[in-house]
CSV table of C-alpha atoms and ligand atoms in Angstrom, one decimal:
chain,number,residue,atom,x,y,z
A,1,UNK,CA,69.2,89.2,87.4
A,2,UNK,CA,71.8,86.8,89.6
A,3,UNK,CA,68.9,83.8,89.0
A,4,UNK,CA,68.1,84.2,85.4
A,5,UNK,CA,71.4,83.3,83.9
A,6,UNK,CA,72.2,79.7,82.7
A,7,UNK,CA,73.6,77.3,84.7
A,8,UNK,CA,77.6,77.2,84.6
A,9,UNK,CA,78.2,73.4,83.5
A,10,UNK,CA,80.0,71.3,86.2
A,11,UNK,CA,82.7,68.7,85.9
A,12,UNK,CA,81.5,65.4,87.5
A,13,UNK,CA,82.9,66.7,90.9
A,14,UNK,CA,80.9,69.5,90.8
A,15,UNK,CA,83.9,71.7,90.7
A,16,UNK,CA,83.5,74.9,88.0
A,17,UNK,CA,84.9,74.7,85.1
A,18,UNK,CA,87.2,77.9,85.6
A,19,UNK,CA,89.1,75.5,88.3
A,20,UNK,CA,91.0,73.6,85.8
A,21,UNK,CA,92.3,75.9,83.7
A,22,UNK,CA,93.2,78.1,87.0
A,23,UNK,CA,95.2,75.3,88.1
A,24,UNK,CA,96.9,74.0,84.6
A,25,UNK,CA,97.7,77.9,84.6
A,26,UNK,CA,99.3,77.8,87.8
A,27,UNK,CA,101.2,74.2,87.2
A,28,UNK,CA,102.5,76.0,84.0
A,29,UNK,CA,103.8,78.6,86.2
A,30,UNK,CA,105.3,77.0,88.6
A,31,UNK,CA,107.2,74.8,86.2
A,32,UNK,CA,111.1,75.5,85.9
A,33,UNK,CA,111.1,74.9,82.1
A,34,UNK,CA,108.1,77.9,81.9
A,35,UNK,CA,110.0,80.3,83.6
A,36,UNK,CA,113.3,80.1,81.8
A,37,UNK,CA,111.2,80.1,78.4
A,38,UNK,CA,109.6,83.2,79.8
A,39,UNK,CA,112.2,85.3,80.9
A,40,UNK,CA,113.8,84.4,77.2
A,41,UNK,CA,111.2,85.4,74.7
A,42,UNK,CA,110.7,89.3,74.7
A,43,UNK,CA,107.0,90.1,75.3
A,44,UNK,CA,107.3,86.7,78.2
A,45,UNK,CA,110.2,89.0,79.8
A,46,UNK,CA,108.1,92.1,79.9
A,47,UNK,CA,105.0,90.0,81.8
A,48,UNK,CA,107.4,88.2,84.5
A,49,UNK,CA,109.4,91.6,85.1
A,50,UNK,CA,105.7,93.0,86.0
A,51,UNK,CA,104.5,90.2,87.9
A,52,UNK,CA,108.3,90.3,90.0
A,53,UNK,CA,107.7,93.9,90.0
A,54,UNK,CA,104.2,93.5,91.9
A,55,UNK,CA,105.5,90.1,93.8
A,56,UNK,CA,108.7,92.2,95.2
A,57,UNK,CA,106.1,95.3,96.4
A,58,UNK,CA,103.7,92.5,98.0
A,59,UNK,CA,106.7,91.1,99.7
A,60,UNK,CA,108.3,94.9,100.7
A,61,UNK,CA,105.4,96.8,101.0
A,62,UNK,CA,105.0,97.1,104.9
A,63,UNK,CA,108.8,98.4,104.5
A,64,UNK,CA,107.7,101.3,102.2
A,65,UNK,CA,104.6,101.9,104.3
A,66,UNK,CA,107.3,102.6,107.6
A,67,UNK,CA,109.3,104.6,105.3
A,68,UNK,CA,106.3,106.9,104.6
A,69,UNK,CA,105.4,106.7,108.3
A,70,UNK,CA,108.5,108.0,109.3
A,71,UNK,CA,109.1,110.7,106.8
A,72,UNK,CA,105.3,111.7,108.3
A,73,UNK,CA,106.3,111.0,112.3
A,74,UNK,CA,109.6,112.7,112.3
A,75,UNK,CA,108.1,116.4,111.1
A,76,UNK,CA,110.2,116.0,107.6
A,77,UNK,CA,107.3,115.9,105.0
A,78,UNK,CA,105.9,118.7,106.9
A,79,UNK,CA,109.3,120.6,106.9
A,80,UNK,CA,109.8,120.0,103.3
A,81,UNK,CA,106.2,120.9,102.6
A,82,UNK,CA,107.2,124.3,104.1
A,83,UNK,CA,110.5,124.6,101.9
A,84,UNK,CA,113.6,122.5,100.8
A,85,UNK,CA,116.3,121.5,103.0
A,86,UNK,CA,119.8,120.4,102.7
A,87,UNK,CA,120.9,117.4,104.3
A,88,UNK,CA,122.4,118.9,107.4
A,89,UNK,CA,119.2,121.3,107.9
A,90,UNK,CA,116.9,118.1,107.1
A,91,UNK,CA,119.1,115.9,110.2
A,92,UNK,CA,118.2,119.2,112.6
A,93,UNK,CA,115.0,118.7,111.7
A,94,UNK,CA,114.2,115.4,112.2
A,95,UNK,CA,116.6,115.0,115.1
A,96,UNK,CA,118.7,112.4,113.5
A,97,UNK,CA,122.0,111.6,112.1
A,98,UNK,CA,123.3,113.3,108.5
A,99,UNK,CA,123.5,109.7,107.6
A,100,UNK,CA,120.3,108.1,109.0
A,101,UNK,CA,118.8,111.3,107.2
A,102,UNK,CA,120.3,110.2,104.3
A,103,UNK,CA,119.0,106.7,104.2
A,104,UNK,CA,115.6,107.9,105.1
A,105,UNK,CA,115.2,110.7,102.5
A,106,UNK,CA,116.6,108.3,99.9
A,107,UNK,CA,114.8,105.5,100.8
A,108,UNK,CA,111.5,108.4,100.8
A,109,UNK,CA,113.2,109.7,97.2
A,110,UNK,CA,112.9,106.3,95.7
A,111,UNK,CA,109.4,106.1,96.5
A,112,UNK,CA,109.1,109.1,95.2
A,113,UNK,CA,107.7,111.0,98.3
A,114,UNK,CA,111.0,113.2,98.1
A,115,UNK,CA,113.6,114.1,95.4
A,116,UNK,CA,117.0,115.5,95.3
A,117,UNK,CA,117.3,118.7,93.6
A,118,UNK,CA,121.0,120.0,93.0
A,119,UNK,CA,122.4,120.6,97.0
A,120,UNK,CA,118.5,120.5,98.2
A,121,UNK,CA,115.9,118.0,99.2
A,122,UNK,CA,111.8,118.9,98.2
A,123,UNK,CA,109.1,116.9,98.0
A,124,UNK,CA,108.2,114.3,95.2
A,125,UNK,CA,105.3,114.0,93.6
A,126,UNK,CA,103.6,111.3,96.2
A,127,UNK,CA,104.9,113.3,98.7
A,128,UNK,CA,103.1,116.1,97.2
A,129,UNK,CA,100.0,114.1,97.0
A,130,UNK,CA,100.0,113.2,100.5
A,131,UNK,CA,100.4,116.9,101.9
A,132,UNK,CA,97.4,117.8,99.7
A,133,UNK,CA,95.4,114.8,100.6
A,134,UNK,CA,93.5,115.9,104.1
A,135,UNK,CA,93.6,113.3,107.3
A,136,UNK,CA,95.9,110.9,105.1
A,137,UNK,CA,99.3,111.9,107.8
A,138,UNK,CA,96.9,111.5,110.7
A,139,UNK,CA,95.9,108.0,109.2
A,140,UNK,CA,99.7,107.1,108.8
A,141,UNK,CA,100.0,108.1,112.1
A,142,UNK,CA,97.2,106.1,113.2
A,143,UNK,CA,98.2,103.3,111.5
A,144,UNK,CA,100.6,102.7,114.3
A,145,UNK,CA,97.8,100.8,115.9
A,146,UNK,CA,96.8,98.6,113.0
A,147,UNK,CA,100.8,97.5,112.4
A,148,UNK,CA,100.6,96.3,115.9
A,149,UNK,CA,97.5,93.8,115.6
A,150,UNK,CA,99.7,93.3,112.4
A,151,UNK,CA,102.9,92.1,113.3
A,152,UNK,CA,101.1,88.4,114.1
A,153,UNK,CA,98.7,88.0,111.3
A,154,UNK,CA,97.4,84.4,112.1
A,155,UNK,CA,96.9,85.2,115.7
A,156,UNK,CA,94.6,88.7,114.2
A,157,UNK,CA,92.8,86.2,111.8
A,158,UNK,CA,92.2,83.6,114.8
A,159,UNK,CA,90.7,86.0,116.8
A,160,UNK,CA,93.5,85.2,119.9
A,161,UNK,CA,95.9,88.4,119.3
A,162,UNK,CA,95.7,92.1,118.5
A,163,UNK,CA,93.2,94.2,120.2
A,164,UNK,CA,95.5,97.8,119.6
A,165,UNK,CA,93.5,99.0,116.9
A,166,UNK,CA,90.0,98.2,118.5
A,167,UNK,CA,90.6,99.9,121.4
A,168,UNK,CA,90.4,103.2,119.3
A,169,UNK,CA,86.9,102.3,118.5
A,170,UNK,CA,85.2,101.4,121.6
A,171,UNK,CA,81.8,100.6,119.9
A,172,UNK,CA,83.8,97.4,118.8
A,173,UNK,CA,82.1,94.8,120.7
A,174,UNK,CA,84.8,93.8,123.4
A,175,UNK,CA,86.5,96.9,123.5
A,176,UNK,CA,87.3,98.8,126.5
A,177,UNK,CA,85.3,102.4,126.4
A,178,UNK,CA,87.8,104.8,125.4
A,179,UNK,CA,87.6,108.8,125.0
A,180,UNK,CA,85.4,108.9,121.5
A,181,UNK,CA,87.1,112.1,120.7
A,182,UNK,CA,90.1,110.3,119.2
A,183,UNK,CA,88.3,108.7,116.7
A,184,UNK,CA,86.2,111.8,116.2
A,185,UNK,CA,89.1,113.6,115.4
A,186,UNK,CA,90.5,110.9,113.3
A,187,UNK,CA,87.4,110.8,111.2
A,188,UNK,CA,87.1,114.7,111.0
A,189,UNK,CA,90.2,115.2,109.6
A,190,UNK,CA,89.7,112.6,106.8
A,191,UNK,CA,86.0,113.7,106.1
A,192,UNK,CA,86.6,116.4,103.8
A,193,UNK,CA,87.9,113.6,101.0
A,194,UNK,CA,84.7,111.4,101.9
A,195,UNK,CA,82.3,114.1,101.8
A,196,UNK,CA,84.0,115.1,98.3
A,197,UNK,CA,83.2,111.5,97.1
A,198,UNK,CA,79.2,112.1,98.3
A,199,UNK,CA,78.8,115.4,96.6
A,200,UNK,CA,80.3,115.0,93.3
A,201,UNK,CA,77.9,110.8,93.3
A,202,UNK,CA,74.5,112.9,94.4
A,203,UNK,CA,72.6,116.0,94.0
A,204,UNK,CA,71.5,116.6,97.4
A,205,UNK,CA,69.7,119.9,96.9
A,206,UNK,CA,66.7,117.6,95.8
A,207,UNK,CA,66.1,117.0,99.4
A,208,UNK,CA,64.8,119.3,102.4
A,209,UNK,CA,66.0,117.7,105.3
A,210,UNK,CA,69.4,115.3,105.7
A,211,UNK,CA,70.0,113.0,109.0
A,212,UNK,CA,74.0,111.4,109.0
A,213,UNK,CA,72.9,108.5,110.8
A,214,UNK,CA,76.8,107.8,113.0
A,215,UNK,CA,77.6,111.3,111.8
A,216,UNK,CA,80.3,112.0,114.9
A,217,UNK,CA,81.4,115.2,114.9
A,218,UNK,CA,79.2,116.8,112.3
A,219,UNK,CA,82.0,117.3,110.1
A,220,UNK,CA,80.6,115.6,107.0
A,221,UNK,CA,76.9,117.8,107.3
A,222,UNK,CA,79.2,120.9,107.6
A,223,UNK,CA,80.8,120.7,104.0
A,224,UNK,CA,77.7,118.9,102.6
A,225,UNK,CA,75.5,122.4,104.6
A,226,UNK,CA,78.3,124.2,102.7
A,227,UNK,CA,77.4,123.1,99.4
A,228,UNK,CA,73.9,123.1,99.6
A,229,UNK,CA,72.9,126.1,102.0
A,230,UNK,CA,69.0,125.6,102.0
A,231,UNK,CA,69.2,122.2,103.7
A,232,UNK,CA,68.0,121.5,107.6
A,233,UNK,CA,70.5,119.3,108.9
A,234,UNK,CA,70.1,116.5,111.8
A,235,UNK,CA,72.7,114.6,113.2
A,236,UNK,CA,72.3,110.9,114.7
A,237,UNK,CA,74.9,109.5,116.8
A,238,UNK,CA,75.8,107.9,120.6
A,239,UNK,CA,75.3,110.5,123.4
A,240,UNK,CA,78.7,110.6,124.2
A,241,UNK,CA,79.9,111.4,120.8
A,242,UNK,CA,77.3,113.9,120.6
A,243,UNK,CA,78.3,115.6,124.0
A,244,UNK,CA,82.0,116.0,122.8
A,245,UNK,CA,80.7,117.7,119.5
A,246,UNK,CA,80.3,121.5,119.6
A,247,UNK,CA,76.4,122.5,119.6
A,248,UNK,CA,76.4,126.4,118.2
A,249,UNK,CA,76.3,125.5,114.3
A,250,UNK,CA,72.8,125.2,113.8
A,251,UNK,CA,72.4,121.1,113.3
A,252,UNK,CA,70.0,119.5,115.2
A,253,UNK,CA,71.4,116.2,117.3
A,254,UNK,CA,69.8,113.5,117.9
A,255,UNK,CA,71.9,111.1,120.8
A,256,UNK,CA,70.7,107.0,120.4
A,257,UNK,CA,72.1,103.8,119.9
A,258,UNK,CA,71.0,103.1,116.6
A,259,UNK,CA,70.9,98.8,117.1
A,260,UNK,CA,67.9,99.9,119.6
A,261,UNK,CA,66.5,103.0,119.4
A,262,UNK,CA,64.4,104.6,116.7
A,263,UNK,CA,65.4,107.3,114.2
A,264,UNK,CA,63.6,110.9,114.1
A,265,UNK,CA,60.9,111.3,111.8
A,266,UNK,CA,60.9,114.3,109.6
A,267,UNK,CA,63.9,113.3,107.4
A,268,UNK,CA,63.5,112.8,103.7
A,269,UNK,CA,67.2,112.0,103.4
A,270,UNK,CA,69.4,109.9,105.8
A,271,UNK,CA,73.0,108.8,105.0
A,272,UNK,CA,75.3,106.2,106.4
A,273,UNK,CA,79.2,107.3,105.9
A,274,UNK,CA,81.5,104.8,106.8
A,275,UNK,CA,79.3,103.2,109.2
A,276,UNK,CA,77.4,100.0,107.9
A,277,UNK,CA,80.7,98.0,107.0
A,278,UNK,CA,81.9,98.8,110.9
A,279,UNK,CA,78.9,96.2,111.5
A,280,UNK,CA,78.4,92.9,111.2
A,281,UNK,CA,75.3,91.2,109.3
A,282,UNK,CA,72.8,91.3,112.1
A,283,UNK,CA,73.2,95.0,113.8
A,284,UNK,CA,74.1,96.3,110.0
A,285,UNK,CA,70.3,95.1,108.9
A,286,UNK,CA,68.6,96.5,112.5
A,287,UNK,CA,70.5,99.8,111.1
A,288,UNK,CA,69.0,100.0,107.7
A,289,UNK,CA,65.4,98.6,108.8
A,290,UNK,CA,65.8,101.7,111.6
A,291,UNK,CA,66.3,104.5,108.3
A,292,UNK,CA,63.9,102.6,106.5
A,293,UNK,CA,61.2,102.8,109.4
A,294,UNK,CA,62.2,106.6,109.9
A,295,UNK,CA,61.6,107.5,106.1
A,296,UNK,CA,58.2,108.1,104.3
A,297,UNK,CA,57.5,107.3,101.4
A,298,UNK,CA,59.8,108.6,98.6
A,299,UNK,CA,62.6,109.3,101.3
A,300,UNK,CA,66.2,108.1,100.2
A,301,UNK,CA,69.1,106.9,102.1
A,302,UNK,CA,72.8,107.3,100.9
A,303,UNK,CA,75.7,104.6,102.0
A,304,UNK,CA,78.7,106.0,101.3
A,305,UNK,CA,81.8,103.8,102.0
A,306,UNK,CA,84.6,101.7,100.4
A,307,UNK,CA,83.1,98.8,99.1
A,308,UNK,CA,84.3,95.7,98.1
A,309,UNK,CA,85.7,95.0,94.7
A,310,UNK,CA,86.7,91.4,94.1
A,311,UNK,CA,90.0,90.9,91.4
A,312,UNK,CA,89.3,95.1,90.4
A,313,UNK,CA,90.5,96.8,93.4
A,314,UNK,CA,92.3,95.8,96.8
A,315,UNK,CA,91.3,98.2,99.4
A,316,UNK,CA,88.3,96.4,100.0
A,317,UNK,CA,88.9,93.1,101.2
A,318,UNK,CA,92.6,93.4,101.4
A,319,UNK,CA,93.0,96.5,103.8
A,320,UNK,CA,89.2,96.9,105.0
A,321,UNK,CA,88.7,93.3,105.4
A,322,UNK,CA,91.6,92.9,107.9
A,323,UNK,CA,91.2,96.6,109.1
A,324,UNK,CA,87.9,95.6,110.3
A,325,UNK,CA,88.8,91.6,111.8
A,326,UNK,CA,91.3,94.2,113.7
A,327,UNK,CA,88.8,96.3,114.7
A,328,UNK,CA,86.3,93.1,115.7
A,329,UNK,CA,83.5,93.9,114.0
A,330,UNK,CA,81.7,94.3,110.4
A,331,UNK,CA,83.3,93.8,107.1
A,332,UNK,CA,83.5,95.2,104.1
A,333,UNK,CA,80.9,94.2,101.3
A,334,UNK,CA,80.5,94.8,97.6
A,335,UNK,CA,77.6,97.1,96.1
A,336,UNK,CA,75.5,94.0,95.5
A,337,UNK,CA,75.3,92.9,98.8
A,338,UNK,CA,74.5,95.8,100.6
A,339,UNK,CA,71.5,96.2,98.1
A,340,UNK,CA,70.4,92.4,99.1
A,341,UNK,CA,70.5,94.0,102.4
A,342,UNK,CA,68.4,96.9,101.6
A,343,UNK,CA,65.9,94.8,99.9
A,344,UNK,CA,65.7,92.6,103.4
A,345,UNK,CA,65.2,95.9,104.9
A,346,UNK,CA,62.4,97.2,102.4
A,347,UNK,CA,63.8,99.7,100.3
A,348,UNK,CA,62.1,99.1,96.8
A,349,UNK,CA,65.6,100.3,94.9
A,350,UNK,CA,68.9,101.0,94.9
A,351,UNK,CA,71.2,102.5,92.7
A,352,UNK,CA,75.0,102.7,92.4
A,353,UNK,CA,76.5,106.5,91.9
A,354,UNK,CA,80.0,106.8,90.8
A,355,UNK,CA,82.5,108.3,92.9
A,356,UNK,CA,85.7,110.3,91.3
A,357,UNK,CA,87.6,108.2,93.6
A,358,UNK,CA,86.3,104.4,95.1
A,359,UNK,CA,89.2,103.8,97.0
A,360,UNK,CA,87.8,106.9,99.1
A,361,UNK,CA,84.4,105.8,98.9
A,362,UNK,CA,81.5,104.2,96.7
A,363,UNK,CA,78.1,105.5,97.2
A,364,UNK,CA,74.6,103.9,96.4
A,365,UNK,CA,71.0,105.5,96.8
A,366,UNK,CA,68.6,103.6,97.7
A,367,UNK,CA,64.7,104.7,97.7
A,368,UNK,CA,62.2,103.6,100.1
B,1,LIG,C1,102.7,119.8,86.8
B,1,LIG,C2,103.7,118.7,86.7
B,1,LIG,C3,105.0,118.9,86.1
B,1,LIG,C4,103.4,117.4,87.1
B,1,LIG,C5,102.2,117.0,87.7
B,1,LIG,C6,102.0,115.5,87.6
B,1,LIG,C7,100.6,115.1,88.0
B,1,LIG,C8,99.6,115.2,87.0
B,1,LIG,C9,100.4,114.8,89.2
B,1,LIG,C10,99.1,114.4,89.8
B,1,LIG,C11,99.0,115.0,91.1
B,1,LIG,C12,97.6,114.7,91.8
B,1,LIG,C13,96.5,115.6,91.4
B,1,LIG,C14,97.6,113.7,92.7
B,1,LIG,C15,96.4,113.3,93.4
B,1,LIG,C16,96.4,112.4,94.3
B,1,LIG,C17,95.3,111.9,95.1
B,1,LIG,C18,94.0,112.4,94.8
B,1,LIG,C19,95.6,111.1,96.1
B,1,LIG,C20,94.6,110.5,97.0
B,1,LIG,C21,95.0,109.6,97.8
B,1,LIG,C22,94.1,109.0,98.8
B,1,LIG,C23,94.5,108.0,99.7
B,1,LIG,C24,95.8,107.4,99.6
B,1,LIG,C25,93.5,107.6,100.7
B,1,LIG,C26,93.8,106.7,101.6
B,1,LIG,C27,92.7,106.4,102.6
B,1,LIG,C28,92.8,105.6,103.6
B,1,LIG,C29,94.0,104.9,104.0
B,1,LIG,C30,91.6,105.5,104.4
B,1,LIG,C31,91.5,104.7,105.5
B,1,LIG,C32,90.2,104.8,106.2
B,1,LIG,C33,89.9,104.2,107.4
B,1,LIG,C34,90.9,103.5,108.2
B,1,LIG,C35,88.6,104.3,107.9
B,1,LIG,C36,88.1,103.9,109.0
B,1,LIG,C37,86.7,104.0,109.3
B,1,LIG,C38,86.0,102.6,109.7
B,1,LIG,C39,86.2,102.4,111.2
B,1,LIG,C40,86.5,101.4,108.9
B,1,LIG,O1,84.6,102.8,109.5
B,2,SAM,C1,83.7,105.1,111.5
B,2,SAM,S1,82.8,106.3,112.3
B,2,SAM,C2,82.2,107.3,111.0
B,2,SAM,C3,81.9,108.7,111.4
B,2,SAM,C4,81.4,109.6,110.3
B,2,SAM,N1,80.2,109.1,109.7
B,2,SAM,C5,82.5,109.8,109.3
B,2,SAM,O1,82.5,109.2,108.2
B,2,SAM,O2,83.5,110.6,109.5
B,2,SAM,C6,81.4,105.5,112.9
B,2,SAM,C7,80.4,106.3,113.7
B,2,SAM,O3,79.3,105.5,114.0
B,2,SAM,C8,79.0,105.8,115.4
B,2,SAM,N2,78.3,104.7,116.0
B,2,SAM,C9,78.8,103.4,116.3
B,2,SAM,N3,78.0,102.6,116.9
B,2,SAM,C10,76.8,103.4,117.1
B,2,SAM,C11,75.6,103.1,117.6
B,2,SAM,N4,75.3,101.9,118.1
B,2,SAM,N5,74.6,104.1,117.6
B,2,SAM,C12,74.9,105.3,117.1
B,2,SAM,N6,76.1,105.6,116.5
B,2,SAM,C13,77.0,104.7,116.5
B,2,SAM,C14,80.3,106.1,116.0
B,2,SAM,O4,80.2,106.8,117.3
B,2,SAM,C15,81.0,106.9,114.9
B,2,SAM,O5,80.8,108.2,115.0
């Protein structure tokens, strides 16, 4: 427990004692004389060429991430999914030059999303990866909107620019309503990798009843009713979300704003997929006192999300943390503070499941 640990000693400003030795490590760094000594001495060499290494991609990245965009946006991964090209055939494709081609598929090759096989062009093995991978094109595609609140990162962080990306999710406070069905779709298509996370963290045959609390279009109770074919399923969400979702497949809907309204009884599982980070402290606590008001006794709620990793991973506050100040609401949090939260809300426990992949999403139980 966070309170029964010793007090970390203080320097006599108060300051931990980690900060000294973070900044004699960064003087050291930054001193001329350290670097050329470095780059000198073999196993110095080896470190500095894999900090460059990491420094250059930081620097470059948002250029790799358009080169992947438009191998995605001009048809070519598809085309090359389907079978290799040569140059020529690969410029008909795309509808560009032999030489912009060129630059694209070697720029793509380098990264290895393509590669050059004797007179033909195929995919790599990241290219590969991300035909396989289902929804990640449309999220490329998608991510149009994000690299415009982008381009002016001060103005996103200072709340005065942006606003592309949140207009795709007009439950953003502020945002203009918008057809729901675009992020619907958007959320179908990369709901089969999220719902993969959820089934391999929990055994949900245990249960008799599941509600997807924000479940859109159904699409993550269809593969978890596909696994687990006994189980009534309910689905939560607002009425016009609900209303664009198809009604013949057996789940049960349940339109409400979940900030105000209360959840069906009857459920002795609800589950929260990608939704609580989406909110900010307040609304995210009115969410999980509403499933823990709507449970009995022994019922169980699942959060399954990315969650925040501090120094281990960088999806979480690095891409979800500005994904979200784009989107103008929520932000992500690690596993211990959404089980603060839970306690607020009353669940007695909470449990962290591993997922096969976390950038994807984490998942904790937590047990009323
Ligand atoms: C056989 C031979 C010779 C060689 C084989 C070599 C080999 C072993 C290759 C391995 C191949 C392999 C199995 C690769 C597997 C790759 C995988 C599993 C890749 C998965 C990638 C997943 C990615 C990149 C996921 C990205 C997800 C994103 C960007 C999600 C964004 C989510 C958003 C924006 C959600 C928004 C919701 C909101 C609003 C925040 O709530
Ligand atoms: C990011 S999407 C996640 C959808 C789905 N759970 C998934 O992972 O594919 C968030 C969902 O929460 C729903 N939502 C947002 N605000 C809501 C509210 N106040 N009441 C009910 N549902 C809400 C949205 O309509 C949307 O379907």
């Amino acid at each position: 427990m966070l309170d029964s640990k010793r007090p970390i000693p203080r320097d006599q400003a108060g300051r931990h004692p980690g900060l000294a030795l973070a900044q004699w490590r960064n003087r050291l760094i930054a001193s001329p004389r350290f670097q050329a000594l470095a780059q000198r001495l073999l196993p110095g060499r080896w470190i500095a060429r894999r900090h460059a290494r990491r420094l250059f991609d930081l620097t470059a990245g948002f250029v790799y991430s358009q080169v992947t965009a438009a191998l995605v946006e001009s048809g070519l991964l598809r085309t090359l999914a389907d079978m290799p090209l040569t140059l020529d055939q690969a410029a008909g494709a795309a509808c560009l030059t032999p030489h912009a081609t060129r630059t694209l598929l070697l720029a793509a090759a380098s990264l290895d999303l393509t590669q050059h096989v004797g007179e033909h062009w195929t995919l790599g093995v990241r290219g590969a990866a991300l035909v396989a991978t289902p929804g990640l094109e449309a999220m490329i595609r998608h991510h149009r909107l994000f690299y415009a609140d982008l381009a002016d990162p001060l103005a996103l962080l200072r709340g005065s620019g942006g606003g592309a990306l949140a207009s795709l999710w007009d439950y953003a406070p502020g945002s203009d309503p918008a057809d729901a069905r675009t992020y619907s779709e958007l959320m179908s298509a990369t709901q089969p990798m999220v719902a993969a996370q959820a089934l391999a963290a929990y055994r949900f045959a245990r249960h008799r009843r599941l509600l997807d609390i924000g479940g859109g279009s159904g699409a993550f109770l269809r593969a978890v009713g596909e696994s687990v074919p006994g189980l009534a399923l309910g689905l939560f969400d607002r009425p016009q979300v609900i209303a664009a979702t198809a009604a013949e497949d057996g789940i049960a809907r349940h339109p409400g704003d979940f900030r105000h309204d209360p959840l069906p009884a009857g459920y002795d599982l609800h589950s929260l997929v990608r939704v609580l980070h989406d909110h900010d402290d307040e609304p995210a606590l009115a969410i999980l006192a509403a499933s823990r008001a709507a449970l009995s006794p022994g019922g169980r709620l699942l959060i399954v999300e990315p969650m925040a990793a501090p120094g281990k991973a960088p999806e979480g506050h690095a891409y979800f943390g500005l994904y979200l100040t784009a989107m103008r609401s929520g932000r992500p949090r690690t596993p211990d503070e959404i089980r603060a939260m839970l306690r607020a809300a009353g669940f007695s426990k909470s449990v962290q499941r591993p997922t096969p992949l976390p950038l994807v999403a984490s998942c904790l139980v937590a047990t009323v």
